[in-house]
Coordinates of C-alpha atoms and ligand atoms in Angstrom, one line a residue:
Chain A
M1253 CA 146.8 264.1 240.9
H1254 CA 148.5 267.3 239.5
T1255 CA 150.8 266.8 236.5
M1256 CA 154.2 268.4 237.0
I1257 CA 155.9 267.3 233.8
E1258 CA 154.3 266.6 230.6
T1259 CA 155.7 265.8 227.1
H1260 CA 153.9 265.9 223.8
Q1261 CA 155.5 264.0 220.9
L1262 CA 159.0 264.9 222.2
N1263 CA 161.8 264.1 219.9
F1264 CA 165.5 264.6 220.4
F1265 CA 168.4 264.5 218.0
Y1266 CA 172.1 264.5 218.5
G1267 CA 173.1 265.6 215.1
S1268 CA 171.5 263.0 212.9
F1269 CA 171.1 260.5 215.7
H1270 CA 167.5 260.2 216.8
G1271 CA 167.9 259.9 220.6
L1272 CA 164.3 260.2 221.7
I1273 CA 161.4 259.2 219.6
D1274 CA 157.8 260.5 220.1
I1275 CA 157.9 260.5 223.9
N1276 CA 154.5 261.2 225.6
L1277 CA 154.8 261.2 229.3
A1278 CA 153.0 262.7 232.3
V1279 CA 154.7 262.9 235.6
A1280 CA 152.6 263.3 238.8
Q1281 CA 153.4 265.7 241.5
Y1282 CA 154.8 264.5 244.9
Q1283 CA 155.5 261.1 243.4
I1284 CA 158.8 259.3 242.6
T1285 CA 159.0 258.3 239.0
A1286 CA 161.7 256.0 237.8
L1287 CA 163.2 256.0 234.3
I1288 CA 164.5 252.5 233.6
G1289 CA 165.9 250.8 230.5
P1290 CA 169.2 249.4 229.2
S1291 CA 172.3 251.6 228.9
G1292 CA 172.1 254.0 226.0
C1293 CA 168.3 253.9 225.7
G1294 CA 168.0 257.6 226.3
K1295 CA 167.2 257.9 230.0
S1296 CA 169.7 260.7 230.7
T1297 CA 168.8 262.4 227.5
L1298 CA 165.1 262.5 228.5
L1299 CA 166.0 263.7 232.0
R1300 CA 168.1 266.5 230.7
T1301 CA 165.4 267.8 228.4
F1302 CA 163.5 268.8 231.5
N1303 CA 166.0 271.3 232.7
R1304 CA 167.4 271.9 229.2
M1305 CA 170.9 270.8 230.2
N1306 CA 171.0 269.3 226.7
D1307 CA 171.2 272.9 225.4
L1308 CA 174.9 272.8 226.3
I1309 CA 175.7 270.2 223.8
E1310 CA 176.4 271.4 220.3
N1311 CA 174.4 270.4 217.3
V1312 CA 171.3 269.0 219.0
R1313 CA 167.6 269.5 218.1
V1314 CA 164.4 269.2 220.0
T1315 CA 160.9 268.9 218.5
G1316 CA 157.6 268.5 220.3
R1317 CA 156.7 270.1 223.6
V1318 CA 157.7 269.8 227.2
F1319 CA 155.5 271.4 229.9
I1320 CA 156.8 272.0 233.4
D1321 CA 153.9 272.7 235.7
G1322 CA 151.8 273.6 232.7
V1323 CA 154.3 276.0 231.1
D1324 CA 156.0 275.1 227.8
I1325 CA 159.8 275.3 228.4
Y1326 CA 160.9 275.2 224.8
T1327 CA 159.7 278.7 223.7
P1328 CA 161.9 281.7 223.0
Q1329 CA 160.5 283.4 226.1
T1330 CA 161.7 280.6 228.4
D1331 CA 164.0 281.9 231.1
L1332 CA 166.6 279.2 231.7
V1333 CA 167.6 280.6 235.0
N1334 CA 164.1 280.3 236.4
L1335 CA 163.6 276.9 234.8
R1336 CA 166.7 275.6 236.6
K1337 CA 165.7 277.1 239.9
K1338 CA 162.4 275.2 239.5
V1339 CA 164.0 272.0 238.3
G1340 CA 167.0 270.9 240.2
M1341 CA 169.4 268.2 239.2
V1342 CA 171.6 265.6 241.0
F1343 CA 174.3 263.9 239.0
Q1344 CA 175.6 260.4 238.7
R1345 CA 178.9 261.3 240.4
P1346 CA 178.6 263.5 243.4
N1347 CA 179.9 266.9 242.3
P1348 CA 180.1 269.3 245.2
F1349 CA 182.1 272.5 244.3
A1350 CA 185.6 272.7 245.6
L1351 CA 184.4 275.2 248.2
S1352 CA 183.3 274.9 251.8
V1353 CA 180.1 273.0 252.8
A1354 CA 178.4 276.4 253.5
E1355 CA 179.5 277.9 250.2
N1356 CA 178.0 274.9 248.4
I1357 CA 174.7 275.3 250.0
L1358 CA 174.6 279.1 249.7
F1359 CA 175.8 279.1 246.0
S1360 CA 172.3 279.3 244.5
V1361 CA 171.2 281.8 247.1
K1362 CA 174.1 284.1 246.3
I1363 CA 173.9 283.9 242.5
H1364 CA 170.1 284.4 242.5
K1365 CA 170.1 286.8 245.4
T1366 CA 167.1 285.1 246.9
A1367 CA 167.8 285.9 250.5
P1368 CA 169.8 288.5 252.5
A1369 CA 172.9 287.4 254.3
S1370 CA 171.1 287.6 257.6
Q1371 CA 169.2 284.5 256.6
Y1372 CA 172.2 282.4 255.5
E1373 CA 172.5 280.6 258.8
A1374 CA 168.9 279.6 258.8
I1375 CA 169.1 278.4 255.2
L1376 CA 172.2 276.4 256.0
E1377 CA 170.5 274.6 258.9
E1378 CA 167.2 274.1 257.0
S1379 CA 168.9 272.6 253.9
L1380 CA 171.2 270.4 255.8
R1381 CA 168.5 269.1 258.1
A1382 CA 166.4 268.3 255.0
V1383 CA 169.1 265.8 253.9
D1384 CA 169.9 264.7 257.4
L1385 CA 173.4 266.2 257.4
W1386 CA 173.0 268.9 260.0
E1387 CA 174.1 266.9 263.0
A1388 CA 177.1 265.5 261.2
L1389 CA 178.3 268.8 259.6
K1390 CA 177.1 271.7 261.8
D1391 CA 180.6 272.1 263.2
K1392 CA 182.3 271.5 259.8
L1393 CA 180.5 274.1 257.7
H1394 CA 183.7 275.7 256.6
R1395 CA 185.5 272.6 255.7
S1396 CA 186.0 271.8 252.1
A1397 CA 183.1 269.8 250.7
L1398 CA 185.6 267.5 249.0
Q1399 CA 186.6 266.0 252.3
L1400 CA 183.2 264.5 252.9
S1401 CA 182.4 260.9 252.3
L1402 CA 180.8 260.1 248.9
E1403 CA 177.4 259.6 250.5
Q1404 CA 177.7 262.9 252.3
Q1405 CA 178.8 264.6 249.1
Q1406 CA 175.7 263.3 247.3
R1407 CA 173.5 264.4 250.2
L1408 CA 175.1 267.8 250.0
C1409 CA 174.5 268.0 246.3
I1410 CA 170.8 267.4 247.0
A1411 CA 170.8 269.9 249.9
R1412 CA 172.4 272.4 247.6
L1413 CA 169.3 272.4 245.4
L1414 CA 166.8 273.2 248.1
P1415 CA 167.4 276.9 249.1
V1416 CA 165.9 278.1 245.8
K1417 CA 162.8 276.0 246.5
P1418 CA 162.6 273.8 243.4
D1419 CA 159.5 271.8 242.6
I1420 CA 161.2 269.0 240.8
L1421 CA 164.3 267.0 241.6
L1422 CA 165.9 265.2 238.7
M1423 CA 168.3 262.5 239.8
D1424 CA 170.5 260.8 237.2
E1425 CA 171.7 257.5 238.8
P1426 CA 172.4 259.2 242.1
C1427 CA 173.5 256.1 243.8
S1428 CA 175.7 254.5 241.2
A1429 CA 178.9 255.7 242.9
L1430 CA 177.8 254.7 246.4
D1431 CA 178.0 251.5 248.4
P1432 CA 174.8 249.5 249.3
M1433 CA 174.5 251.1 252.7
S1434 CA 174.7 254.6 251.4
T1435 CA 172.4 253.7 248.6
A1436 CA 169.8 252.6 251.1
H1437 CA 170.2 255.9 253.0
I1438 CA 169.7 258.0 249.8
E1439 CA 166.6 256.0 249.0
E1440 CA 165.3 256.7 252.4
L1441 CA 166.0 260.3 251.9
M1442 CA 164.1 260.3 248.6
R1443 CA 161.0 258.9 250.3
M1444 CA 161.3 261.8 252.9
L1445 CA 161.7 264.4 250.2
K1446 CA 158.8 263.3 248.0
V1447 CA 156.4 264.9 250.5
N1448 CA 157.6 268.3 249.2
Y1449 CA 159.1 267.5 245.8
T1450 CA 158.3 265.7 242.6
I1451 CA 161.2 263.3 242.0
L1452 CA 162.4 261.7 238.8
I1453 CA 165.2 259.2 239.1
V1454 CA 167.1 257.4 236.4
T1455 CA 168.3 254.1 237.5
H1456 CA 169.8 251.0 235.9
N1457 CA 169.1 249.1 239.1
M1458 CA 165.7 247.3 238.9
Q1459 CA 165.5 246.6 242.7
Q1460 CA 166.0 250.3 243.3
A1461 CA 163.2 251.3 241.0
A1462 CA 161.0 248.7 242.7
R1463 CA 161.9 249.9 246.1
V1464 CA 161.6 253.7 245.7
S1465 CA 159.4 254.5 242.8
D1466 CA 155.6 255.0 242.5
F1467 CA 155.7 255.1 238.7
A1468 CA 158.1 253.7 236.2
A1469 CA 158.8 254.5 232.6
F1470 CA 160.6 251.9 230.5
L1471 CA 162.6 253.3 227.7
Y1472 CA 164.1 251.2 224.9
L1473 CA 166.1 252.5 221.9
G1474 CA 164.8 256.0 222.4
E1475 CA 161.2 255.0 222.7
L1476 CA 158.9 255.0 225.7
I1477 CA 157.7 251.4 225.7
E1478 CA 155.7 251.4 228.8
F1479 CA 154.6 253.7 231.6
G1480 CA 152.5 253.2 234.6
S1481 CA 152.5 252.3 238.3
T1482 CA 155.7 250.6 239.3
E1483 CA 153.8 247.9 241.1
K1484 CA 151.8 247.0 238.0
M1485 CA 154.7 247.2 235.6
F1486 CA 156.9 245.0 237.8
T1487 CA 154.2 242.3 238.3
V1488 CA 152.2 242.3 235.1
P1489 CA 154.2 244.1 232.4
K1490 CA 152.1 244.9 229.3
D1491 CA 154.9 244.8 226.7
R1492 CA 157.0 241.8 225.9
R1493 CA 160.2 243.9 225.9
T1494 CA 159.5 245.3 229.3
E1495 CA 159.0 241.8 230.6
E1496 CA 162.3 240.6 229.0
Y1497 CA 164.1 243.6 230.5
L1498 CA 162.7 243.1 234.0
T1499 CA 163.5 239.5 234.0
G1500 CA 167.1 240.1 232.9
K1501 CA 166.9 238.8 229.4
F1502 CA 168.8 241.9 228.2
G1503 CA 170.3 245.1 229.5
Chain B
M412 CA 206.6 232.8 234.9
L413 CA 204.6 234.7 237.4
E414 CA 207.5 234.7 239.9
R415 CA 210.0 236.1 237.4
H416 CA 207.6 238.7 236.3
W417 CA 207.2 239.9 239.9
T418 CA 210.9 240.0 240.7
W419 CA 211.6 242.0 237.6
H420 CA 208.7 244.3 238.5
R421 CA 210.1 244.7 242.0
V422 CA 213.6 245.5 240.7
K423 CA 212.2 248.1 238.3
E424 CA 210.1 249.6 241.1
F425 CA 213.2 249.7 243.3
L426 CA 215.4 251.3 240.6
I427 CA 212.8 253.9 239.8
E428 CA 212.3 254.8 243.4
K429 CA 216.0 255.2 244.0
C430 CA 216.4 257.3 240.9
I431 CA 213.7 259.7 242.0
Y432 CA 215.2 259.9 245.4
L433 CA 218.6 260.5 244.0
S434 CA 217.4 263.3 241.7
G435 CA 215.6 264.9 244.7
V436 CA 218.7 264.8 246.8
T437 CA 220.9 266.0 243.9
S438 CA 218.8 269.1 243.4
I439 CA 218.9 269.9 247.1
V440 CA 222.6 269.5 247.2
I441 CA 223.1 271.6 244.1
V442 CA 221.0 274.4 245.6
A443 CA 223.0 274.2 248.8
L444 CA 226.3 274.3 247.0
I445 CA 225.2 277.4 245.1
F446 CA 224.3 279.1 248.3
I447 CA 227.5 278.1 250.0
F448 CA 229.5 279.4 247.0
L449 CA 227.5 282.7 247.0
A450 CA 227.9 283.1 250.7
K451 CA 231.7 282.4 250.6
E452 CA 232.3 285.0 247.8
G453 CA 229.7 287.5 249.0
F454 CA 230.2 287.6 252.8
A455 CA 233.8 288.8 252.2
L456 CA 232.3 292.2 251.4
F457 CA 230.9 292.6 254.9
K458 CA 234.4 292.8 256.3
T459 CA 234.7 296.3 254.9
V460 CA 231.0 297.3 254.4
G461 CA 228.3 296.9 257.0
V462 CA 225.2 295.0 256.1
G463 CA 222.9 298.0 256.8
E464 CA 225.1 300.2 254.7
F465 CA 225.0 297.7 251.9
L466 CA 221.2 297.2 251.9
L467 CA 220.1 300.7 252.7
G468 CA 222.9 302.8 251.2
I469 CA 221.7 304.9 248.3
K470 CA 224.9 305.2 246.4
W471 CA 226.2 302.5 244.2
Y472 CA 229.7 303.8 243.1
P473 CA 231.6 300.5 242.9
I474 CA 234.7 301.9 241.1
S475 CA 235.2 305.4 242.6
H476 CA 237.7 306.1 245.4
P477 CA 236.5 305.4 248.0
A478 CA 234.0 303.0 246.5
Q479 CA 230.4 302.9 247.8
F480 CA 228.3 299.8 247.8
G481 CA 224.7 300.9 248.6
I482 CA 222.2 298.7 246.7
L483 CA 219.0 300.4 247.8
P484 CA 218.5 302.0 244.3
L485 CA 219.0 298.6 242.7
I486 CA 216.5 296.9 245.1
I487 CA 214.0 299.6 244.4
G488 CA 214.7 299.4 240.6
S489 CA 214.1 295.6 240.7
L490 CA 210.9 296.1 242.8
V491 CA 209.5 298.8 240.6
V492 CA 210.1 296.8 237.4
T493 CA 208.9 293.5 239.0
I494 CA 205.8 295.0 240.5
G495 CA 205.0 296.9 237.4
A496 CA 205.4 293.8 235.2
T497 CA 203.3 291.8 237.6
L498 CA 200.5 294.3 237.6
I499 CA 200.5 294.2 233.8
A500 CA 201.0 290.5 233.3
V501 CA 198.8 288.9 235.9
P502 CA 195.4 290.3 235.1
I503 CA 195.9 290.1 231.3
G504 CA 197.5 286.7 231.6
V505 CA 194.8 285.2 233.8
A506 CA 192.1 286.7 231.7
S507 CA 193.6 285.2 228.6
A508 CA 193.8 281.9 230.2
V509 CA 190.1 282.0 231.1
Y510 CA 189.3 283.1 227.6
I511 CA 191.3 280.2 226.0
S512 CA 190.1 277.6 228.4
E513 CA 186.5 278.5 228.9
V514 CA 185.4 280.7 226.0
A515 CA 187.3 280.1 222.8
S516 CA 186.5 277.0 220.9
G517 CA 187.8 274.8 218.2
K518 CA 190.3 276.4 215.8
I519 CA 190.7 279.7 217.7
K520 CA 191.7 277.8 220.8
E521 CA 194.2 275.7 218.9
V522 CA 195.8 278.7 217.3
L523 CA 195.9 280.7 220.5
K524 CA 197.4 277.8 222.5
S525 CA 200.2 277.2 220.0
G526 CA 200.8 281.0 219.7
I527 CA 201.3 281.2 223.4
E528 CA 203.8 278.4 223.3
V529 CA 205.8 280.1 220.6
L530 CA 205.8 283.3 222.5
A531 CA 207.1 281.6 225.6
A532 CA 210.0 280.1 223.6
I533 CA 211.3 283.4 222.3
P534 CA 214.7 284.2 224.0
S535 CA 214.6 287.2 226.1
V536 CA 217.5 289.0 224.3
V537 CA 215.4 288.9 221.1
L538 CA 212.4 290.3 222.9
G539 CA 214.7 292.9 224.5
F540 CA 216.0 293.9 221.1
I541 CA 212.5 294.2 219.7
G542 CA 211.5 296.2 222.7
M543 CA 214.5 298.5 222.3
M544 CA 213.6 299.2 218.7
T545 CA 209.8 299.6 219.1
L546 CA 208.7 300.0 222.7
V547 CA 211.4 302.5 223.8
P548 CA 210.8 305.1 221.1
W549 CA 207.1 304.6 221.5
V550 CA 207.2 305.3 225.3
K551 CA 209.5 308.3 224.7
A552 CA 207.0 309.8 222.1
V553 CA 203.8 309.0 223.9
F554 CA 204.8 310.2 227.3
N555 CA 206.9 313.0 225.9
L556 CA 210.0 311.9 227.9
P557 CA 213.7 312.8 227.5
T558 CA 214.4 309.1 227.1
G559 CA 212.3 306.0 226.6
L560 CA 214.7 303.9 228.6
T561 CA 212.6 303.8 231.8
A562 CA 211.2 301.6 234.5
F563 CA 207.9 301.7 232.8
S564 CA 209.3 300.4 229.5
G565 CA 211.1 297.6 231.4
A566 CA 207.9 296.7 233.3
L567 CA 205.9 296.6 230.1
M568 CA 208.4 294.5 228.3
L569 CA 208.8 292.1 231.2
G570 CA 205.0 291.9 231.6
F571 CA 204.8 290.6 228.0
M572 CA 207.6 288.2 228.7
A573 CA 205.9 286.7 231.8
M574 CA 202.5 286.5 230.1
P575 CA 203.0 283.3 228.1
T576 CA 204.2 281.5 231.2
I577 CA 201.2 282.7 233.2
V578 CA 198.7 282.0 230.4
S579 CA 199.8 278.5 229.6
I580 CA 200.1 277.3 233.2
A581 CA 196.9 279.0 234.4
E582 CA 195.2 277.5 231.4
D583 CA 196.3 274.1 232.3
A584 CA 195.0 274.6 235.8
L585 CA 191.6 275.7 234.6
N586 CA 191.4 272.8 232.1
A587 CA 192.2 270.4 234.9
V588 CA 189.0 271.4 236.8
P589 CA 186.5 268.6 236.2
K590 CA 183.7 269.6 233.8
R591 CA 181.1 268.4 236.3
Y592 CA 181.7 271.4 238.5
K593 CA 180.7 273.7 235.8
E594 CA 177.8 271.5 234.8
A595 CA 176.5 271.5 238.4
A596 CA 176.7 275.3 238.6
L597 CA 174.8 275.7 235.3
A598 CA 172.2 273.2 236.5
L599 CA 171.7 275.5 239.5
G600 CA 170.8 278.3 237.1
A601 CA 174.2 280.0 237.1
T602 CA 175.3 281.9 234.0
R603 CA 178.5 280.9 232.3
W604 CA 180.4 283.7 234.0
Q605 CA 179.0 282.9 237.4
A606 CA 180.1 279.3 236.9
I607 CA 183.6 280.3 235.8
W608 CA 184.1 283.0 238.4
R609 CA 182.6 281.3 241.4
V610 CA 183.3 277.6 240.8
V611 CA 185.9 276.9 238.2
F612 CA 188.2 279.7 239.3
P613 CA 188.4 278.8 243.0
A614 CA 188.9 275.1 242.1
A615 CA 191.9 276.1 240.0
S616 CA 193.2 278.7 242.4
S617 CA 196.3 276.8 243.5
G618 CA 197.4 276.3 239.9
I619 CA 196.7 279.9 239.1
V620 CA 198.8 281.0 242.1
A621 CA 201.6 278.7 240.8
A622 CA 201.3 280.3 237.3
V623 CA 201.5 283.8 238.8
M624 CA 204.5 282.9 240.9
L625 CA 206.4 281.3 238.0
G626 CA 205.6 284.4 235.9
I627 CA 207.0 286.6 238.7
G628 CA 210.0 284.3 238.9
R629 CA 210.7 284.8 235.3
V630 CA 210.4 288.6 235.7
I631 CA 212.8 288.8 238.7
G632 CA 215.3 286.5 237.1
E633 CA 215.2 288.4 233.8
T634 CA 218.4 290.2 233.0
M635 CA 219.1 290.8 229.3
A636 CA 215.9 292.6 228.3
V637 CA 215.9 294.7 231.4
M638 CA 219.5 295.7 230.8
M639 CA 218.7 296.8 227.3
I640 CA 215.6 298.8 228.2
T641 CA 215.5 300.3 231.6
G642 CA 218.3 302.8 231.2
N643 CA 220.5 301.3 233.9
A644 CA 220.8 304.4 236.1
A645 CA 221.5 303.4 239.7
R646 CA 219.4 306.1 241.2
I647 CA 216.2 305.9 243.2
P648 CA 213.5 306.9 240.8
T649 CA 210.8 309.4 241.8
T650 CA 208.4 308.2 239.0
I651 CA 208.1 305.1 236.9
F652 CA 209.1 307.2 233.9
E653 CA 212.7 307.4 234.9
P654 CA 215.6 305.1 234.2
V655 CA 216.3 302.4 236.8
R656 CA 218.8 299.6 237.3
T657 CA 217.9 296.2 238.6
L658 CA 219.9 293.8 240.8
T659 CA 220.3 291.2 238.0
A660 CA 221.3 293.8 235.4
T661 CA 224.0 295.1 237.8
I662 CA 225.5 291.7 238.2
A663 CA 225.4 291.0 234.5
A664 CA 226.8 294.3 233.5
E665 CA 229.7 294.5 235.9
M666 CA 230.8 291.0 236.6
G667 CA 233.1 291.0 233.6
E668 CA 235.0 294.1 234.8
T669 CA 235.7 293.2 238.3
V670 CA 238.9 291.9 239.7
R671 CA 238.5 288.5 241.4
G672 CA 238.5 288.9 245.1
S673 CA 238.0 292.6 245.1
D674 CA 235.3 294.4 247.1
H675 CA 233.4 295.0 243.9
Y676 CA 233.5 291.4 243.1
S677 CA 232.3 290.4 246.5
A678 CA 229.6 293.1 246.4
L679 CA 228.2 291.5 243.2
F680 CA 228.0 288.1 244.9
A681 CA 226.3 289.8 247.9
I682 CA 223.7 291.1 245.5
G683 CA 223.3 287.4 244.4
I684 CA 222.6 286.5 248.0
V685 CA 220.0 289.2 248.2
L686 CA 218.3 287.9 245.0
F687 CA 218.5 284.3 246.3
I688 CA 216.8 285.3 249.5
I689 CA 214.1 287.3 247.7
T690 CA 213.3 284.4 245.3
F691 CA 213.3 282.0 248.3
M692 CA 210.8 284.2 250.1
I693 CA 208.5 284.5 247.1
N694 CA 208.5 280.7 246.7
L695 CA 207.8 280.3 250.4
I696 CA 204.9 282.7 250.3
A697 CA 203.5 281.0 247.2
D698 CA 203.8 277.7 248.9
I699 CA 202.0 278.9 252.0
A700 CA 199.3 280.4 249.9
V701 CA 198.7 277.2 247.9
H702 CA 198.7 275.0 251.0
H703 CA 196.5 277.4 253.0
K704 CA 194.0 277.3 250.2
A705 CA 194.1 273.5 249.9
K706 CA 193.5 272.8 253.5
Ligands
ADP389 N1 176.6 264.2 223.6 C1 176.1 263.2 222.8 N2 176.4 263.2 221.5 C2 175.9 262.2 220.7 N3 175.2 261.2 221.1 C3 175.0 261.1 222.4 C4 175.4 262.1 223.3 N4 175.0 261.7 224.6 C5 174.4 260.6 224.5 N5 174.3 260.2 223.2 C6 173.7 258.9 222.6 O1 172.3 259.0 222.9 C7 171.9 257.7 223.4 C8 171.2 257.8 224.7 O2 172.2 258.2 225.7 P1 171.8 258.4 227.2 O3 170.6 259.3 227.3 O4 173.0 258.9 227.9 O5 171.5 257.0 227.6 P2 171.2 256.3 229.1 O6 171.3 257.4 230.1 O7 169.9 255.7 228.9 O8 172.3 255.3 229.3 C9 173.1 256.8 223.4 O9 173.1 256.0 222.2 C10 174.3 257.7 223.3 O10 175.3 257.2 222.6
MG390 MG1 172.7 257.8 231.6

């Protein structure tokens, strides 16, 4: 299996706070990998090192290396724009722009000028079909995206990533604002998308990790405690802390 | 205990609701009364002067014999000064708001914000006086004019007066845009400017329109500074470097010298009606713009 994301001795500091400690991780292509662990253990921090969104925070420091598709992304030559085209991110709370549905989808195409206006319609249809929104929204493309239901908004946020053809989708608790029905729908969508994308999902919901992920990484206090196939980890955890977390002893 | 608590709560709710309702009604009634008063005093003029003659007449000679009450020069004077001030204040004001809200950080932001508040609080007479002493001679010298008391000086001065209002309200509107919009844009590979321009700005647009409208409102309603700076000649200007006189300045300058009930007196009230209608129209347009955007 091809490795899409790889970290070597990755450390992350918020000022003097050591947020990630010696993380060594390899994420396989076309698989869903779940990051699990108790609140505050560094799941979001780790996810955000992969598209360098942590750069926006003042006074942070990274050591070690992160490779995306074999390329070190923490070098002076790294082009953040290209990195973020390659590595898309879905946030905890659906955050469509206060623009129309169409403008949301076409945002990345327009800023990166990846396609001429003549292709806009095709891109709209293709992206919305990929997240199963086309039928529902094809007559509402010029409505404000804020009028959609939360589930539709989150789907739109996923669709919005697709026109620039990313390889990796980072999802930070994408269902935590959704009801169980919508959550099931988004999980279904993830299974559909993994054919074409490498997906990393942060979740505090153990059942969700068990349902959707192929691999799981358990983080605890900034350290990667255990990493492996989800099935194995959930049936025979190697580390005592993993077992305690999975059985609900803490978290 | 629970029961009492709820009753008191209800009473409080009831009182608050009625108070809000009452203040709403009061403000409507007051506006209506003002308009009725204006109309009663102003419409008397149209017994002797036609509406067309009043609005489109180019001669304002209220105390000659026979008197002439054409306010076209005043309308044009107001328009020139207002449009000029708007053209100056809006781009600079909105750009400053973007700078303060999205670019400046920490101490600079604090200092600028409180600086703007202070500017907004300076009474217009004081600004007018400062303008008269500094701006007017400067305009005269730089553009080599016979007098610095021109429409241009007035527009510049008023532009500066409207700016603090525009900056502080537009800045609030930009600040109210959730950070997650910007974050999403950046995560899609947008640069900071693309994020601000394409995402934050549209999300704040109704607030920014409101800021601009309030700024323009301040400019139209402004009297003292304009009276001190624009030269007050009731003629239709051919360039912006000529003296003009505005509607508000005319009322302020002449009201004290009129005889109650005379044509001149009514004419000034009729000017008031015109101002009222203009302001009303601008608010209406702003309202439509905001609601159109928010649909
Ligand atoms: N911007 C920040 N500044 C300082 N500390 C932070 C910041 N963001 C997160 N942290 C800290 O880093 C740790 C990991 O946070 P996070 O990655 O958000 O955890 P998780 O997503 O697993 O709940 C927490 O202890 C949190 O308090
Ligand atoms: Mg988190």
